[in-house]
Amino acid sequence: MSKKILIIGGGINGAGMARDATMRGFDVTLFDKGDFCSGTSWTSSKLIHGGLRYLEHFEFGLVRESLREREILLRISPHNVHSLDLTIPVYKHSPHALMTLRAGLTAYDVLSYDKSLPNHVVLNVNDIAQKFPAMNRENLLGGLSYSDCQCPFPERLVLNNLQSAVRHGAKIFNYHRVTEICKEHDRVTGLHVKNLLTNEEFIFNADMVINAAGPWVDEVLQLKSPDERLIGGTKGSHIVVKKFDSSMSSAIYVNAKSDGRPFFILPWQDEYLLIGTTDIRFEGDLETLRPDVKEIDYLLAEFNELFPSVKLNRSSILFSFSGVRPLPYTREDAPSAITRKHFIIDHAERDDLRGLVSLVGGKLTTYRQASEEMIDFVAERLGKSSPCRTTEEPLPGGDLEDIESYRRAEFIRIPAQLKISERSFFHLINLYGSEYQKIIELCMATPELCDTVCPHVPDIKAQLVYAAQNEWAVTLNDIMFRRTSAGLGECVGLCNLDATAELIGRILKWNDSKLTNEKNVYRNYVEKNLANHRHV
Ligand SMILES: Cc1cc2nc3c(=O)[nH]c(=O)nc-3n(C[C@H](O)[C@H](O)[C@H](O)COP(=O)(O)OP(=O)(O)OC[C@H]3O[C@@H](n4cnc5c(N)ncnc54)[C@H](O)[C@@H]3O)c2cc1C
């Protein structure tokens, strides 16, 4: 009989662990209290990066690990992760001189000696002006450009890990809250779980429980005293605006003028710029996170410092969001100095409680490595030795040698009767990789499903159907934001909401009152969580 592992949390780390453990032959069940990837993982800056700034804190091990993982993800998931050119403009007032940055990027290149991306390049003022004609040139001394990676839609990276886990035999449940860790004497025996859709409650037995609840790790453990806490979360917010220069494909990385913090302007989803982030110690309610006025104004001011002629203001913001980094608790460190390493907490050692481990910290970038370490640890505790295979097998849809040529070659092959634009087609490949064929099959059966969900997004109706039928989606929100990017248009999915909800409702068998309720929940979510800048 396979040993049973229960995983709490379907963010990137829980999903990565579920995949790894199932591939090694464990009997795995994963629960998330919300939808998969509805916690921190979707709110990140979406960079798969070595973390140049960690060199300042001499975290060479973390940088090397991240750069190695970046390369692995490019190989096993080329549809989810792509290279991104970043430019660092250097001004007279910049905290790091050109020479210092050059030394840092040389170290970055050395630490990524096995990479497929190009080395850094030194830029003069003219080079920068050509790349970014609207950039502030006053006191600009020059700059550098280097390569890292972006995962524009981490929701699909999480989903692909879960799909892979399920194909290897895992069971996964969204909208299932773990309400209690069941114990007998000094060992954990399982979990008490509540299905939030039906209010049914269950007990699941386990040989090992993994707490991968991100910023909720302490809440899951129901710690009695604040001194016992593991997580010292910091809040980070982003704003999304329309690209003011449609040709801008390079990202910008600077130290913010007002406080020296890392500040990114990232091209995102073809038409947008993702601007972030803040880093503020967080002790509040994780369920009602919003960017506050100060954060929004800080991000706008730093952007306008770099691009004064663009004059971004609150009404330029299309949407905004916040997340909490599940960092290890420290009393002293400034938020940006807290390590981004991950730690495995063995509760047998810490609390004399066997059969329970927690993950603290980590990055989106290093989720696979963190998962491998966690499952190595668990396997050893459960007396089973089997090697990790997650670097070898591509994620679902990731079996592509060269995604660029694949995209072009496949586009020519789409059956003539299907009216899918090049933009939508490329979007399908970016979201589903080689598994885009499954969407095409739906279009072949019902050609109207080739239509876009609304004029503001490249997503097509077949994706909604596919998500409702095959991707564990339960709500309109799940489909619009976490299976497809249909909710990420300028209209935030509202312009065609009735027709969209009806199409999804037919598949999920919603009656009229359920349909109305789903639309209301959707509108509320958009108003409160994404478009809340209107109220600041
Ligand atoms: C602003 C910001 C920017 C970032 N930028 C980057 C970046 O560019 N690159 C990078 O590599 N990393 C970045 N990170 C870090 C990265 O996003 C996180 O480290 C990572 O997403 C954490 O994933 P997780 O799976 O541990 O947590 P989460 O994604 O939060 O997943 C935990 C899950 O547990 C579930 N859960 C909680 N309680 C329960 C319960 N009782 N029962 C069942 N389920 C439960 C939650 O619903 C949630 O889905 C950033 C983070 C932030 C906040």
Short mmCIF file of C-alpha atoms and ligand atoms in Angstrom, two decimals, residues 8-14 31-34 38-41 43-47 49 176-178 212-216 220 236 238 277 323-326 362-365, ligand 1:
data_model
loop_
_atom_site.label_atom_id
_atom_site.label_comp_id
_atom_site.label_asym_id
_atom_site.label_seq_id
_atom_site.Cartn_x
_atom_site.Cartn_y
_atom_site.Cartn_z
CA ILE A 8 -2.87 21.74 2.54
CA GLY A 9 -2.77 24.48 -0.11
CA GLY A 10 -3.11 24.52 -3.89
CA GLY A 11 -0.80 27.44 -4.61
CA ILE A 12 2.40 26.92 -6.58
CA ASN A 13 4.17 25.09 -3.75
CA GLY A 14 1.35 22.70 -2.84
CA PHE A 31 -7.02 20.60 -0.55
CA ASP A 32 -7.45 24.30 -1.10
CA LYS A 33 -9.97 26.40 0.77
CA GLY A 34 -10.54 28.51 -2.33
CA SER A 38 -6.21 32.02 -5.55
CA GLY A 39 -3.68 32.91 -2.82
CA THR A 40 -0.27 34.57 -3.11
CA SER A 41 0.84 32.80 -6.25
CA THR A 43 -0.43 38.15 -6.99
CA SER A 44 3.31 37.94 -7.62
CA SER A 45 5.30 40.05 -10.08
CA LYS A 46 5.27 36.90 -12.23
CA LEU A 47 9.04 36.89 -12.66
CA HIS A 49 14.23 35.25 -11.91
CA HIS A 176 -12.24 22.38 0.69
CA ARG A 177 -11.02 24.08 3.85
CA VAL A 178 -8.84 22.20 6.31
CA ALA A 212 1.81 24.44 2.15
CA ALA A 213 -0.69 27.15 3.01
CA GLY A 214 1.61 30.07 2.15
CA PRO A 215 0.78 33.10 4.31
CA TRP A 216 -1.90 30.99 6.06
CA VAL A 220 -3.59 26.28 9.71
CA GLY A 236 3.19 43.72 -2.00
CA HIS A 238 0.85 46.04 -8.17
CA THR A 277 5.82 46.45 -6.04
CA GLY A 323 -0.52 39.68 -2.06
CA VAL A 324 1.37 38.67 1.06
CA ARG A 325 4.78 37.06 0.76
CA PRO A 326 4.89 34.05 3.11
CA GLY A 362 10.19 30.59 -1.05
CA LYS A 363 9.52 32.09 -4.44
CA LEU A 364 7.44 31.24 -7.45
CA THR A 365 10.75 30.67 -9.26
C1 LIG B 1 3.84 41.11 -4.30
C2 LIG B 1 4.58 39.82 -4.53
C3 LIG B 1 5.46 39.71 -5.60
C4 LIG B 1 6.13 38.51 -5.80
N1 LIG B 1 6.90 38.39 -6.92
C5 LIG B 1 7.54 37.23 -7.17
C6 LIG B 1 8.26 37.07 -8.38
O1 LIG B 1 8.25 37.93 -9.25
N2 LIG B 1 8.92 35.91 -8.56
C7 LIG B 1 8.92 34.92 -7.63
O2 LIG B 1 9.59 33.92 -7.86
N3 LIG B 1 8.19 35.01 -6.49
C8 LIG B 1 7.49 36.14 -6.25
N4 LIG B 1 6.73 36.27 -5.12
C9 LIG B 1 6.69 35.17 -4.15
C10 LIG B 1 5.72 34.07 -4.58
O3 LIG B 1 4.57 34.61 -5.18
C11 LIG B 1 5.29 33.24 -3.37
O4 LIG B 1 6.41 32.86 -2.63
C12 LIG B 1 4.55 31.98 -3.78
O5 LIG B 1 3.52 32.29 -4.68
C13 LIG B 1 3.97 31.28 -2.56
O6 LIG B 1 3.21 30.19 -3.00
P1 LIG B 1 2.51 29.22 -1.97
O7 LIG B 1 1.97 28.08 -2.74
O8 LIG B 1 3.46 28.90 -0.87
O9 LIG B 1 1.36 30.11 -1.31
P2 LIG B 1 -0.08 30.49 -1.89
O10 LIG B 1 -0.04 30.76 -3.33
O11 LIG B 1 -0.62 31.56 -1.02
O12 LIG B 1 -0.92 29.16 -1.68
C14 LIG B 1 -1.38 28.76 -0.41
C15 LIG B 1 -2.77 28.19 -0.59
O13 LIG B 1 -3.19 27.62 0.65
C16 LIG B 1 -4.59 27.74 0.70
N5 LIG B 1 -5.04 27.58 2.10
C17 LIG B 1 -4.82 28.42 3.13
N6 LIG B 1 -5.42 27.96 4.24
C18 LIG B 1 -6.04 26.80 3.91
C19 LIG B 1 -6.84 25.87 4.62
N7 LIG B 1 -7.14 26.03 5.90
N8 LIG B 1 -7.33 24.80 3.95
C20 LIG B 1 -7.05 24.61 2.64
N9 LIG B 1 -6.30 25.47 1.92
C21 LIG B 1 -5.79 26.55 2.54
C22 LIG B 1 -4.85 29.14 0.15
O14 LIG B 1 -6.17 29.28 -0.32
C23 LIG B 1 -3.81 29.24 -0.95
O15 LIG B 1 -4.35 28.96 -2.24
C24 LIG B 1 5.98 37.43 -4.91
C25 LIG B 1 5.07 37.53 -3.85
C26 LIG B 1 4.35 38.71 -3.68
C27 LIG B 1 3.34 38.80 -2.59
#
